[in-house]
Amino acid sequence: MVTDSVWGQSSLTLPDVESIFRVEVSLEMEGLDPIHSETVSPSVGPTVQEEVTEVTGFGRMIRVGTTEVSPTQENFQSEGLVFVDPGVAQLFEWEYIAGDPETALAKPLQMVITEAIALKYFDGVECLGQTLNLPTEISYTISGVIKDLPKGLPIAEELFASYATYPVRSNSQMIEGTVETYLQVPVGTSAVTAYLDRVVEK
């Protein structure tokens, strides 16, 4: 059985937030406790959009928790990091202060940050092309700055690394959970749920 979870709330300022759903999978097997997952295979988003005409967009994210970052190689501080594809920015209508929304998350080792992070580490939003370093000696280039996100979204992190950076293995097993996947379905989710149920039952 596949369920969908609505993140939209009428109190949010996003005009179409009621049409955004997260794909979740519940599996029931005889003799075992039910299994519920809020993550699915990386292939779910693009496959569902291709197969179900009611889906008008999708976005994927991979949460990694907190990580140490610094604009130099010292004085590292903990921040929340999540890998996102460009669809997340479109679904949740990020407002860019600096950078090109079309390319800011297109390549590996790109990073979009909130205005608060830009002020904290770079003293302003004019920081495109500068870098944030991780203790692992990986450096991300700042490719975009967005306004701080409103409360109530399923994203509390403030560092957004490009999804292309994460070594995701795309596979056809849609019940193997690795990625949070959000779908935009303006006309309701019945067609999407029916399609996913058929896939899981195979």
mmCIF file of C-alpha atoms in Angstrom:
data_model
loop_
_atom_site.group_PDB
_atom_site.id
_atom_site.type_symbol
_atom_site.label_atom_id
_atom_site.label_comp_id
_atom_site.label_asym_id
_atom_site.label_seq_id
_atom_site.Cartn_x
_atom_site.Cartn_y
_atom_site.Cartn_z
ATOM 1 C CA MET A 1 0.000 0.000 0.000
ATOM 2 C CA VAL A 2 1.301 3.447 -0.878
ATOM 3 C CA THR A 3 0.197 6.539 0.967
ATOM 4 C CA ASP A 4 0.787 10.190 0.259
ATOM 5 C CA SER A 5 1.437 12.834 2.870
ATOM 6 C CA VAL A 6 0.266 16.412 2.409
ATOM 7 C CA TRP A 7 2.727 19.045 3.568
ATOM 8 C CA GLY A 8 0.622 22.007 2.525
ATOM 9 C CA GLN A 9 -1.053 24.148 5.150
ATOM 10 C CA SER A 10 -3.396 27.041 4.534
ATOM 11 C CA SER A 11 -1.297 29.269 6.793
ATOM 12 C CA LEU A 12 1.665 29.153 4.396
ATOM 13 C CA THR A 13 2.230 31.938 1.911
ATOM 14 C CA LEU A 14 3.004 29.604 -0.987
ATOM 15 C CA PRO A 15 -0.013 29.770 -3.327
ATOM 16 C CA ASP A 16 0.082 26.158 -4.543
ATOM 17 C CA VAL A 17 1.434 24.402 -1.461
ATOM 18 C CA GLU A 18 -1.777 22.385 -1.046
ATOM 19 C CA SER A 19 -0.909 20.526 -4.250
ATOM 20 C CA ILE A 20 2.486 19.244 -3.029
ATOM 21 C CA PHE A 21 2.678 15.703 -1.687
ATOM 22 C CA ARG A 22 5.451 13.476 -0.387
ATOM 23 C CA VAL A 23 5.526 9.880 -1.603
ATOM 24 C CA GLU A 24 5.620 7.385 1.263
ATOM 25 C CA VAL A 25 5.556 3.604 1.138
ATOM 26 C CA SER A 26 3.909 1.226 3.617
ATOM 27 C CA LEU A 27 4.555 -2.495 3.303
ATOM 28 C CA GLU A 28 2.670 -5.209 5.150
ATOM 29 C CA MET A 29 4.085 -8.736 5.152
ATOM 30 C CA GLU A 30 2.590 -11.753 6.864
ATOM 31 C CA GLY A 31 4.242 -12.450 10.205
ATOM 32 C CA LEU A 32 6.185 -9.185 10.243
ATOM 33 C CA ASP A 33 5.497 -5.738 11.615
ATOM 34 C CA PRO A 34 4.401 -3.186 8.998
ATOM 35 C CA ILE A 35 7.225 -1.197 7.414
ATOM 36 C CA HIS A 36 6.743 2.491 6.680
ATOM 37 C CA SER A 37 9.246 4.581 4.755
ATOM 38 C CA GLU A 38 9.292 8.287 3.955
ATOM 39 C CA THR A 39 11.954 7.710 1.291
ATOM 40 C CA VAL A 40 11.759 5.910 -2.040
ATOM 41 C CA SER A 41 13.986 5.029 -4.979
ATOM 42 C CA PRO A 42 15.577 7.925 -6.915
ATOM 43 C CA SER A 43 13.652 6.774 -9.997
ATOM 44 C CA VAL A 44 10.192 7.433 -8.520
ATOM 45 C CA GLY A 45 9.983 11.175 -9.245
ATOM 46 C CA PRO A 46 10.914 11.158 -12.936
ATOM 47 C CA THR A 47 9.059 7.889 -13.592
ATOM 48 C CA VAL A 48 5.782 9.054 -12.046
ATOM 49 C CA GLN A 49 5.894 12.396 -13.861
ATOM 50 C CA GLU A 50 6.413 10.569 -17.147
ATOM 51 C CA GLU A 51 3.671 7.990 -16.545
ATOM 52 C CA VAL A 52 0.975 10.055 -14.781
ATOM 53 C CA THR A 53 -0.237 13.131 -16.636
ATOM 54 C CA GLU A 54 -1.715 14.683 -13.476
ATOM 55 C CA VAL A 55 1.806 15.188 -12.048
ATOM 56 C CA THR A 56 3.144 18.592 -13.090
ATOM 57 C CA GLY A 57 6.477 18.558 -11.253
ATOM 58 C CA PHE A 58 8.691 16.678 -8.808
ATOM 59 C CA GLY A 59 11.574 17.362 -6.456
ATOM 60 C CA ARG A 60 14.007 15.073 -4.628
ATOM 61 C CA MET A 61 16.129 15.563 -1.534
ATOM 62 C CA ILE A 62 18.589 13.555 0.535
ATOM 63 C CA ARG A 63 19.088 14.605 4.143
ATOM 64 C CA VAL A 64 22.509 14.062 5.683
ATOM 65 C CA GLY A 65 21.979 15.816 9.022
ATOM 66 C CA THR A 66 24.448 18.372 10.299
ATOM 67 C CA THR A 67 27.924 18.871 8.930
ATOM 68 C CA GLU A 68 30.863 21.098 9.769
ATOM 69 C CA VAL A 69 31.466 23.979 7.346
ATOM 70 C CA SER A 70 33.738 26.992 7.099
ATOM 71 C CA PRO A 71 34.645 29.568 4.426
ATOM 72 C CA THR A 72 38.256 28.938 5.457
ATOM 73 C CA GLN A 73 39.960 25.760 6.642
ATOM 74 C CA GLU A 74 39.448 26.583 10.317
ATOM 75 C CA ASN A 75 36.738 27.592 12.801
ATOM 76 C CA PHE A 76 34.270 25.023 11.476
ATOM 77 C CA GLN A 77 30.650 25.319 12.627
ATOM 78 C CA SER A 78 27.726 22.881 12.451
ATOM 79 C CA GLU A 79 24.964 23.498 9.898
ATOM 80 C CA GLY A 80 22.153 21.420 8.431
ATOM 81 C CA LEU A 81 22.906 20.110 4.933
ATOM 82 C CA VAL A 82 20.541 18.564 2.401
ATOM 83 C CA PHE A 83 21.116 17.523 -1.208
ATOM 84 C CA VAL A 84 18.340 18.783 -3.492
ATOM 85 C CA ASP A 85 17.579 18.738 -7.182
ATOM 86 C CA PRO A 86 16.305 21.840 -9.024
ATOM 87 C CA GLY A 87 12.728 20.587 -8.713
ATOM 88 C CA VAL A 88 12.699 21.295 -4.962
ATOM 89 C CA ALA A 89 13.402 24.976 -5.575
ATOM 90 C CA GLN A 90 10.581 25.127 -8.120
ATOM 91 C CA LEU A 91 8.001 23.271 -6.012
ATOM 92 C CA PHE A 92 8.572 25.361 -2.896
ATOM 93 C CA GLU A 93 9.072 28.585 -4.864
ATOM 94 C CA TRP A 94 12.440 29.664 -3.536
ATOM 95 C CA GLU A 95 13.013 33.380 -3.962
ATOM 96 C CA TYR A 96 16.524 33.945 -5.258
ATOM 97 C CA ILE A 97 18.407 37.037 -4.109
ATOM 98 C CA ALA A 98 21.527 36.135 -6.087
ATOM 99 C CA GLY A 99 22.292 33.490 -8.693
ATOM 100 C CA ASP A 100 20.438 31.958 -11.625
ATOM 101 C CA PRO A 101 17.600 29.596 -10.578
ATOM 102 C CA GLU A 102 18.001 27.701 -13.867
ATOM 103 C CA THR A 103 21.633 26.733 -13.225
ATOM 104 C CA ALA A 104 22.303 27.164 -9.492
ATOM 105 C CA LEU A 105 21.822 23.452 -8.716
ATOM 106 C CA ALA A 106 22.675 21.966 -12.098
ATOM 107 C CA LYS A 107 26.258 20.798 -11.511
ATOM 108 C CA PRO A 108 28.177 18.847 -8.851
ATOM 109 C CA LEU A 109 29.687 20.791 -5.941
ATOM 110 C CA GLN A 110 27.304 23.726 -6.296
ATOM 111 C CA MET A 111 25.557 25.050 -3.201
ATOM 112 C CA VAL A 112 22.623 27.375 -2.598
ATOM 113 C CA ILE A 113 22.452 29.022 0.826
ATOM 114 C CA THR A 114 19.894 31.093 2.687
ATOM 115 C CA GLU A 115 20.282 34.803 3.298
ATOM 116 C CA ALA A 116 20.956 34.097 6.991
ATOM 117 C CA ILE A 117 23.878 31.803 6.126
ATOM 118 C CA ALA A 118 25.265 34.347 3.649
ATOM 119 C CA LEU A 119 25.255 37.035 6.324
ATOM 120 C CA LYS A 120 26.781 34.660 8.887
ATOM 121 C CA TYR A 121 29.732 33.467 6.811
ATOM 122 C CA PHE A 122 30.235 36.125 4.126
ATOM 123 C CA ASP A 123 28.840 39.337 5.682
ATOM 124 C CA GLY A 124 26.370 39.749 2.825
ATOM 125 C CA VAL A 125 24.593 38.140 -0.104
ATOM 126 C CA GLU A 126 27.245 39.127 -2.670
ATOM 127 C CA CYS A 127 29.077 35.835 -2.248
ATOM 128 C CA LEU A 128 28.581 33.987 -5.533
ATOM 129 C CA GLY A 129 31.709 32.090 -6.517
ATOM 130 C CA GLN A 130 33.030 31.886 -2.971
ATOM 131 C CA THR A 131 33.355 28.527 -1.242
ATOM 132 C CA LEU A 132 32.238 26.695 1.866
ATOM 133 C CA ASN A 133 34.599 23.946 2.953
ATOM 134 C CA LEU A 134 33.911 20.678 4.752
ATOM 135 C CA PRO A 135 36.466 18.979 7.030
ATOM 136 C CA THR A 136 36.698 16.218 4.398
ATOM 137 C CA GLU A 137 38.454 18.804 2.180
ATOM 138 C CA ILE A 138 35.447 18.997 -0.137
ATOM 139 C CA SER A 139 34.632 22.549 -1.193
ATOM 140 C CA TYR A 140 31.278 23.766 -2.495
ATOM 141 C CA THR A 141 30.978 26.829 -4.699
ATOM 142 C CA ILE A 142 28.192 29.224 -3.733
ATOM 143 C CA SER A 143 25.937 29.406 -6.792
ATOM 144 C CA GLY A 144 22.832 30.983 -5.286
ATOM 145 C CA VAL A 145 21.422 32.828 -2.285
ATOM 146 C CA ILE A 146 17.731 32.596 -1.414
ATOM 147 C CA LYS A 147 15.508 34.356 1.069
ATOM 148 C CA ASP A 148 15.117 32.498 4.362
ATOM 149 C CA LEU A 149 12.433 29.839 3.981
ATOM 150 C CA PRO A 150 9.074 30.229 5.761
ATOM 151 C CA LYS A 151 8.328 28.005 8.726
ATOM 152 C CA GLY A 152 6.083 25.022 8.070
ATOM 153 C CA LEU A 153 7.946 23.590 5.094
ATOM 154 C CA PRO A 154 9.495 20.106 5.341
ATOM 155 C CA ILE A 155 12.925 21.748 5.025
ATOM 156 C CA ALA A 156 14.641 23.218 8.077
ATOM 157 C CA GLU A 157 18.171 23.097 6.660
ATOM 158 C CA GLU A 158 19.890 26.182 5.250
ATOM 159 C CA LEU A 159 22.622 24.630 3.087
ATOM 160 C CA PHE A 160 21.438 23.083 -0.189
ATOM 161 C CA ALA A 161 24.026 21.096 -2.118
ATOM 162 C CA SER A 162 23.287 20.076 -5.690
ATOM 163 C CA TYR A 163 21.692 16.648 -6.030
ATOM 164 C CA ALA A 164 24.194 15.937 -8.814
ATOM 165 C CA THR A 165 26.937 15.884 -6.164
ATOM 166 C CA TYR A 166 25.463 12.908 -4.330
ATOM 167 C CA PRO A 167 26.433 9.515 -5.784
ATOM 168 C CA VAL A 168 22.884 8.254 -6.265
ATOM 169 C CA ARG A 169 22.388 4.935 -8.018
ATOM 170 C CA SER A 170 19.174 5.096 -10.006
ATOM 171 C CA ASN A 171 17.359 1.771 -9.933
ATOM 172 C CA SER A 172 14.008 0.303 -10.861
ATOM 173 C CA GLN A 173 13.100 -1.016 -7.405
ATOM 174 C CA MET A 174 10.656 1.695 -6.393
ATOM 175 C CA ILE A 175 10.300 0.409 -2.825
ATOM 176 C CA GLU A 176 14.007 0.790 -2.035
ATOM 177 C CA GLY A 177 14.041 4.010 -0.067
ATOM 178 C CA THR A 178 16.902 6.471 -0.350
ATOM 179 C CA VAL A 179 15.344 9.758 -1.427
ATOM 180 C CA GLU A 180 12.521 11.977 -0.192
ATOM 181 C CA THR A 181 10.355 12.639 -3.228
ATOM 182 C CA TYR A 182 7.748 15.380 -3.571
ATOM 183 C CA LEU A 183 5.172 15.575 -6.345
ATOM 184 C CA GLN A 184 3.066 18.493 -7.510
ATOM 185 C CA VAL A 185 -0.424 17.223 -8.275
ATOM 186 C CA PRO A 186 -2.899 20.124 -8.621
ATOM 187 C CA VAL A 187 -5.937 17.909 -9.312
ATOM 188 C CA GLY A 188 -5.628 15.429 -6.425
ATOM 189 C CA THR A 189 -3.623 12.283 -5.851
ATOM 190 C CA SER A 190 -5.950 9.409 -6.779
ATOM 191 C CA ALA A 191 -4.250 8.711 -10.136
ATOM 192 C CA VAL A 192 -0.771 8.841 -8.577
ATOM 193 C CA THR A 193 -1.721 6.562 -5.684
ATOM 194 C CA ALA A 194 -3.318 4.045 -8.041
ATOM 195 C CA TYR A 195 -0.209 3.986 -10.229
ATOM 196 C CA LEU A 196 2.186 3.538 -7.286
ATOM 197 C CA ASP A 197 0.017 0.803 -5.770
ATOM 198 C CA ARG A 198 0.218 -1.116 -9.046
ATOM 199 C CA VAL A 199 4.015 -0.777 -9.115
ATOM 200 C CA VAL A 200 4.509 -1.933 -5.516
ATOM 201 C CA GLU A 201 2.193 -4.914 -5.983
ATOM 202 C CA LYS A 202 4.244 -6.245 -8.917
#
